[in-house]
CSV table of C-alpha atoms and ligand atoms in Angstrom, one decimal:
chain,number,residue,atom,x,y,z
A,1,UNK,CA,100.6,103.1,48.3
A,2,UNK,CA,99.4,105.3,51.4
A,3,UNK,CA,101.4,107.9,52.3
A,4,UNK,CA,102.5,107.7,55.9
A,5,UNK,CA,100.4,109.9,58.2
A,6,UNK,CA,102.3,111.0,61.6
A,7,UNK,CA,100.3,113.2,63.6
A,8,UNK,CA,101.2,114.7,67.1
A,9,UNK,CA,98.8,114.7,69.7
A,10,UNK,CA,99.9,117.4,72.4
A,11,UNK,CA,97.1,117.3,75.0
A,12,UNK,CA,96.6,119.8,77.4
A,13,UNK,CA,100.2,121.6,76.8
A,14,UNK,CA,102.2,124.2,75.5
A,15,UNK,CA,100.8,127.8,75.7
A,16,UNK,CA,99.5,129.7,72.1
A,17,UNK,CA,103.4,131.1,72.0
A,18,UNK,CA,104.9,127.8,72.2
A,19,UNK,CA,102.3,126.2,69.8
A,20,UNK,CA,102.8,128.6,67.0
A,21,UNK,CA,106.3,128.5,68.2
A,22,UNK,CA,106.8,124.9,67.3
A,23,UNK,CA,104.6,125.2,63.9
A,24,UNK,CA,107.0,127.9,62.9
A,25,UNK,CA,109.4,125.2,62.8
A,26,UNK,CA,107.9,122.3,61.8
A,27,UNK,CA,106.6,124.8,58.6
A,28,UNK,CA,110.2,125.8,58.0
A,29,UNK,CA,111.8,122.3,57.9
A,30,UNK,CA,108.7,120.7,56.3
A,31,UNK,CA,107.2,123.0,53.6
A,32,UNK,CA,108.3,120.8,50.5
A,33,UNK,CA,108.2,117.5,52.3
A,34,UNK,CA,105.3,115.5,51.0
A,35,UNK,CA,107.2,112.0,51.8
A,36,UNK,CA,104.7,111.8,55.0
A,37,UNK,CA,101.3,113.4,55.9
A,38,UNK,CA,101.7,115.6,59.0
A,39,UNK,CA,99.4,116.4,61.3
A,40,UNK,CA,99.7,118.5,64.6
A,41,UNK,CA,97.0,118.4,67.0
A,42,UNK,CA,97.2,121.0,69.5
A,43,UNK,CA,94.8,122.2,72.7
A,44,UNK,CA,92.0,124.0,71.7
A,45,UNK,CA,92.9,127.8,72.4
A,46,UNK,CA,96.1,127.3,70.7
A,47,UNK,CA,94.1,126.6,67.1
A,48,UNK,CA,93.3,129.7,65.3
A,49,UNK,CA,96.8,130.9,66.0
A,50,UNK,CA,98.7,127.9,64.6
A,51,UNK,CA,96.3,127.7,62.2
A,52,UNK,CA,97.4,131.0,60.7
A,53,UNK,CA,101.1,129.3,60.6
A,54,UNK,CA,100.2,126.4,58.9
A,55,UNK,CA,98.0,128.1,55.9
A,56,UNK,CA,99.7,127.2,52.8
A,57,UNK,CA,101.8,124.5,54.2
A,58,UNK,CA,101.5,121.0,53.3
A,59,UNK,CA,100.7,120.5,57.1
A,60,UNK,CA,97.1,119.6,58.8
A,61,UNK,CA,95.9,121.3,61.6
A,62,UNK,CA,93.9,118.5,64.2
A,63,UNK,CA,91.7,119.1,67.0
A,64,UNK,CA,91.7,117.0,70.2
A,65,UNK,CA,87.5,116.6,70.8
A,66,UNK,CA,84.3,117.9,69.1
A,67,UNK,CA,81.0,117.6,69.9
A,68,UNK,CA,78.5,116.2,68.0
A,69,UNK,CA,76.2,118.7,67.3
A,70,UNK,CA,76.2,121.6,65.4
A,71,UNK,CA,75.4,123.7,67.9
A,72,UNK,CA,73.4,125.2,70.7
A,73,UNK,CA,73.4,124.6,74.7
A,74,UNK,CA,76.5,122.6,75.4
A,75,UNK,CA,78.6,124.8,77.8
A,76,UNK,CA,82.3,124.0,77.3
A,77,UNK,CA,81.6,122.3,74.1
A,78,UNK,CA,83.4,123.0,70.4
A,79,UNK,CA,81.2,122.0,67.4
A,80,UNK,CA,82.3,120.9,63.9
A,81,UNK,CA,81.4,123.9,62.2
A,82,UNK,CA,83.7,126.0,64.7
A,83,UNK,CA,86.2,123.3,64.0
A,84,UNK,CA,85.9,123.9,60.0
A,85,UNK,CA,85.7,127.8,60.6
A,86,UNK,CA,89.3,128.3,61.5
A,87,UNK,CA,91.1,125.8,59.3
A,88,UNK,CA,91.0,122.6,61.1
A,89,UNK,CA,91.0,119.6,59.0
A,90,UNK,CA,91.2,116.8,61.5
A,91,UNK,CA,89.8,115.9,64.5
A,92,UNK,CA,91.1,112.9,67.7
A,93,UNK,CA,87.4,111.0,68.5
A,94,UNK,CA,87.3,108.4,71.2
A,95,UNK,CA,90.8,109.1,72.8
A,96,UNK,CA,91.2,106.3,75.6
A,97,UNK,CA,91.6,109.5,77.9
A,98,UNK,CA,88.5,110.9,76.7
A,99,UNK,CA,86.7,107.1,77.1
A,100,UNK,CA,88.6,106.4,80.5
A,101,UNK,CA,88.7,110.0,82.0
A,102,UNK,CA,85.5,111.5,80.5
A,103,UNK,CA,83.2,109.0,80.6
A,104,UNK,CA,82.9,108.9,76.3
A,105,UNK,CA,80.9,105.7,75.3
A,106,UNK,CA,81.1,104.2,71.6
A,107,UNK,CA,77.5,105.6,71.4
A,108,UNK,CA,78.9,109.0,71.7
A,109,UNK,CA,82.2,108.6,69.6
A,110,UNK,CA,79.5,107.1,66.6
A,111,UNK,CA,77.7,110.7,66.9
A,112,UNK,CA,81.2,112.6,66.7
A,113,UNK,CA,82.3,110.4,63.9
A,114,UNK,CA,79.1,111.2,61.7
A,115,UNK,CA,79.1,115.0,62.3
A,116,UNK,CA,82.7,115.0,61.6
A,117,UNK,CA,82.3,114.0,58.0
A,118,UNK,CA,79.2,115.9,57.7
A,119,UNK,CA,81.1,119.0,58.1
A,120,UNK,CA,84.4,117.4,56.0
A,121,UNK,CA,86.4,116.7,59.0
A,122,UNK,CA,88.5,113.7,59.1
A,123,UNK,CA,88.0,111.6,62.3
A,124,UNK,CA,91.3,110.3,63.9
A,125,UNK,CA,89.1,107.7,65.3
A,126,UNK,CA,91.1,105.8,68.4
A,127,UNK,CA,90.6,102.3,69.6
A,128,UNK,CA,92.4,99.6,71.7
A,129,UNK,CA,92.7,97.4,74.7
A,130,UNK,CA,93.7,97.9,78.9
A,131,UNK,CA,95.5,96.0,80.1
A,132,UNK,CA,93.1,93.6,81.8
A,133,UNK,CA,91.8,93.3,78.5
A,134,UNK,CA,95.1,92.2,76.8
A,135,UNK,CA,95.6,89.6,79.7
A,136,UNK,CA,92.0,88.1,79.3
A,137,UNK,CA,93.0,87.5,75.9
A,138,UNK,CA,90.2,90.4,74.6
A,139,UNK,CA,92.2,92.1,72.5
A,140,UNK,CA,90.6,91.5,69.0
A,141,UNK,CA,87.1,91.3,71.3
A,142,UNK,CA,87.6,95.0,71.8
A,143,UNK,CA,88.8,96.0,68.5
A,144,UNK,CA,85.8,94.7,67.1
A,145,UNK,CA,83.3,96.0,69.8
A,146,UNK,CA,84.7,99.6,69.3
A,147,UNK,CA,85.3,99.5,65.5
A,148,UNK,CA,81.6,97.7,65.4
A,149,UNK,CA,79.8,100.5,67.3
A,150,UNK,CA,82.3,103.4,66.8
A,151,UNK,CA,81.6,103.0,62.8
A,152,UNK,CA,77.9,102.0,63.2
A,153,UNK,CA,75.7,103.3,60.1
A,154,UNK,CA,78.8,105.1,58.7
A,155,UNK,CA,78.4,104.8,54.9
A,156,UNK,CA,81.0,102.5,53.5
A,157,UNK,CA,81.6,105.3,51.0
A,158,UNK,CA,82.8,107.6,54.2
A,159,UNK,CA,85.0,105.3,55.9
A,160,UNK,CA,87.7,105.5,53.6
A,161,UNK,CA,88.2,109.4,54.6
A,162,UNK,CA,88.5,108.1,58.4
A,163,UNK,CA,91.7,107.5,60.0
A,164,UNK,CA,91.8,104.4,62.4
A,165,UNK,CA,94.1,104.6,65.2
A,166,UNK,CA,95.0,101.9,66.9
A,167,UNK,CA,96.4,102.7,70.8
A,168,UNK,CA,96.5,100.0,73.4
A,169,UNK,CA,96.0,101.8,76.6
A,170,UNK,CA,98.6,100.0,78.5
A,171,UNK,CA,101.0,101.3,76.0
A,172,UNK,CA,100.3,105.2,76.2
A,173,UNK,CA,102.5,107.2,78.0
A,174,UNK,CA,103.8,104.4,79.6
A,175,UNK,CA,107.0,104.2,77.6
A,176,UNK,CA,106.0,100.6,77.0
A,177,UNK,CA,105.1,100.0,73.3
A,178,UNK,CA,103.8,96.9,72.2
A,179,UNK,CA,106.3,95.2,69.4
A,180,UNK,CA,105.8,95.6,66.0
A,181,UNK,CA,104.3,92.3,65.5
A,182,UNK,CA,102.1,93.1,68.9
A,183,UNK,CA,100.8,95.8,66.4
A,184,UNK,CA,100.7,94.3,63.4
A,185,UNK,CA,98.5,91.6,64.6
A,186,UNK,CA,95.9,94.1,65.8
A,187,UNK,CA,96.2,96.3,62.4
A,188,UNK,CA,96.1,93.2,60.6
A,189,UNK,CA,92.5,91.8,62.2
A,190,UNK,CA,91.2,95.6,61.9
A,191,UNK,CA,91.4,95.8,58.5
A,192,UNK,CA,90.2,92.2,58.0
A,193,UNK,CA,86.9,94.1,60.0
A,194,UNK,CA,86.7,96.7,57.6
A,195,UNK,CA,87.1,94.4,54.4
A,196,UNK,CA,83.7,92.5,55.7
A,197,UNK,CA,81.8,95.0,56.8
A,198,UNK,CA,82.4,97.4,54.3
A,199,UNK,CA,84.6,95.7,50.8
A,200,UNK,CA,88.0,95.2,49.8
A,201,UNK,CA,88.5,98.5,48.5
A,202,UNK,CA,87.7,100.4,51.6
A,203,UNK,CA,89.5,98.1,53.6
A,204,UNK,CA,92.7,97.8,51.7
A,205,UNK,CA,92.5,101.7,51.8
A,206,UNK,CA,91.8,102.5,55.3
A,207,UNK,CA,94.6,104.4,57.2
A,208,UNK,CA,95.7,102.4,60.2
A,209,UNK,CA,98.2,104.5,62.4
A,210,UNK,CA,99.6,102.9,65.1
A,211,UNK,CA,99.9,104.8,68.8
A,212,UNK,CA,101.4,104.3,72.5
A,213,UNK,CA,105.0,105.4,73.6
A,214,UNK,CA,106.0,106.1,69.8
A,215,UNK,CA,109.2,107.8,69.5
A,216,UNK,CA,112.2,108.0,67.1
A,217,UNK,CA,113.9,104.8,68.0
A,218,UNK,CA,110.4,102.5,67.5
A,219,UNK,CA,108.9,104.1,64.7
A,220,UNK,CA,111.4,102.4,62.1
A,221,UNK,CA,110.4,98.9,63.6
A,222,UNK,CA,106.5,100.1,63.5
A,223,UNK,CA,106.5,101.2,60.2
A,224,UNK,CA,107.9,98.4,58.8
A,225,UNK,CA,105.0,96.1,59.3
A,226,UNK,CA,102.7,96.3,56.1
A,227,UNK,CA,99.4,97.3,57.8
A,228,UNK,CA,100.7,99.8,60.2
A,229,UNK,CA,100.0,103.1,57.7
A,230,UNK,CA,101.7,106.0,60.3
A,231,UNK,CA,101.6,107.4,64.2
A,232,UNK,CA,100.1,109.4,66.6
A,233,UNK,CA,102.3,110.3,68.6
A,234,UNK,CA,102.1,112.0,72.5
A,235,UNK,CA,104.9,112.8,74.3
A,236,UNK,CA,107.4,112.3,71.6
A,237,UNK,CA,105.5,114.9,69.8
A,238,UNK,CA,106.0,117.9,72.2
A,239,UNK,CA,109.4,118.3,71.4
A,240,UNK,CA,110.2,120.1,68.1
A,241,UNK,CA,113.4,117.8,67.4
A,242,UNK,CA,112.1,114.3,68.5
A,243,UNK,CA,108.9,114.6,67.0
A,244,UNK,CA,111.5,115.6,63.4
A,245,UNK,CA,113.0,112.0,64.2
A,246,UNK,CA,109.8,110.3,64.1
A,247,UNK,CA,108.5,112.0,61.0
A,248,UNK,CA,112.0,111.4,59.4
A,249,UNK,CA,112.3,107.3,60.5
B,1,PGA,P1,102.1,108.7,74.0
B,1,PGA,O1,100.6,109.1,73.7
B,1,PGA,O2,102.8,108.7,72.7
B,1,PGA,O3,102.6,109.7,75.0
B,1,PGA,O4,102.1,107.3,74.6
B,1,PGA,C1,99.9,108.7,72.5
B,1,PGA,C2,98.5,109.1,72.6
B,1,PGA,O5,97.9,109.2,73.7
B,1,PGA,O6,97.9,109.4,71.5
């Protein structure tokens, strides 16, 4: 049985106040809850600080982006290691924003996946179709190019430790979430992908977390579905007390 992951993805907001505000919270509400993995991802200068917070919680501590070297001349860049340094457990590769906005190719995301578990990182590794996509019927077309590429040369012994999320681009921050069967049936082919390319175990193991307009009145339906293993959630997540409904569905 996986344990439901539901991690909150907050962008570029809240200030180091309201970060560590928020953590204070979630710490105090959620110290003996081990019913769900939580994970809060918040901007980058907000980090240490909540990091701090969350030290002897059950809670993880995710960044948003990380380069993929270990270091040297990349002005603006974070590296693993940095990421490592202050606590940070998890990491968001391959964010549609990051692909769409930032120009991120699957060649690129492959590099951030592999540093990320050299350093012990876990890769919140995103996927999914635009809308044009969905219409032209490329939905599992795209799954598979990204998955394909994203985990190319990963050992099969790593992918277990990655976390595969699935976010159609049409759906995030749109308010428009696909169904639960919508999802399902994309969960369901992905981990069919990861059985063949790399066994039954690691595929049957693989967390699959669904995103895209999740908040406390979907998630119930969402998690119903058998291969749908948790969220990552955006705007629901910025709010201390919706992002408590989603964690408690
Ligand atoms: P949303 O964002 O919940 O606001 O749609 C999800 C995400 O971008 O990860």
């Amino acid at each position: 049985m996986i344990t439901p992951l539901i991690a909150a993805n907050w962008k570029m907001n809240k200030t180091v106040g309201e970060s560590v505000r928020f953590a204070q919270q979630l710490v105090a509400e959620f110290a003996e809850f081990t019913e769900r993995e939580i994970v809060i991802a918040p901007p980058f200068t907000a980090l240490y600080p909540v990091a701090q917070v969350l030290q002897e919680s059950p809670i993880h501590l995710s960044a948003q982006n990380v380069h993929w070297n270990e270091k040297g001349a990349y002005t603006g860049e974070i590296s693993p290691g940095m990421l490592v340094d202050i606590g940070c457990e998890y990491v968001i590769i391959g964010h549609s924003e990051r692909r769409t906005l930032f120009g991120e190719k699957d060649d690129d995301i492959n590099r951030k996946i592999s540093t990320a578990l050299t350093f012990d990182v876990t890769p919140i590794f995103c996927i999914g179709e635009t809308l044009d996509e969905r219409i032209a019927h490329k939905t599992f077309d795209t799954a598979n190019r990204q998955i394909k590429e994203g985990l190319n040369n990963i050992p099969s012994d790593d992918i277990k430790r990655i976390v595969i999320a699935y976010e159609p681009v049409w759906a995030i921050g749109t308010g428009k979430t696909a169904t639960a069967e919508q999802a399902e049936e994309v969960h369901r082919y992905i981990r069919e992908l990861i059985v063949d390319s790399f066994g039954e175990d690691t595929g049957k193991n693989v967390r699959i977390i669904y995103g895209g307009s999740v908040n406390g009145d979907n998630i119930g339906g969402l998690m119903t579905q058998p291969d749908i293993n948790g969220a990552l959630v955006g705007g629901a997540s910025l709010d201390v007390e919706s992002f408590r409904n989603i964690i408690k569905y």
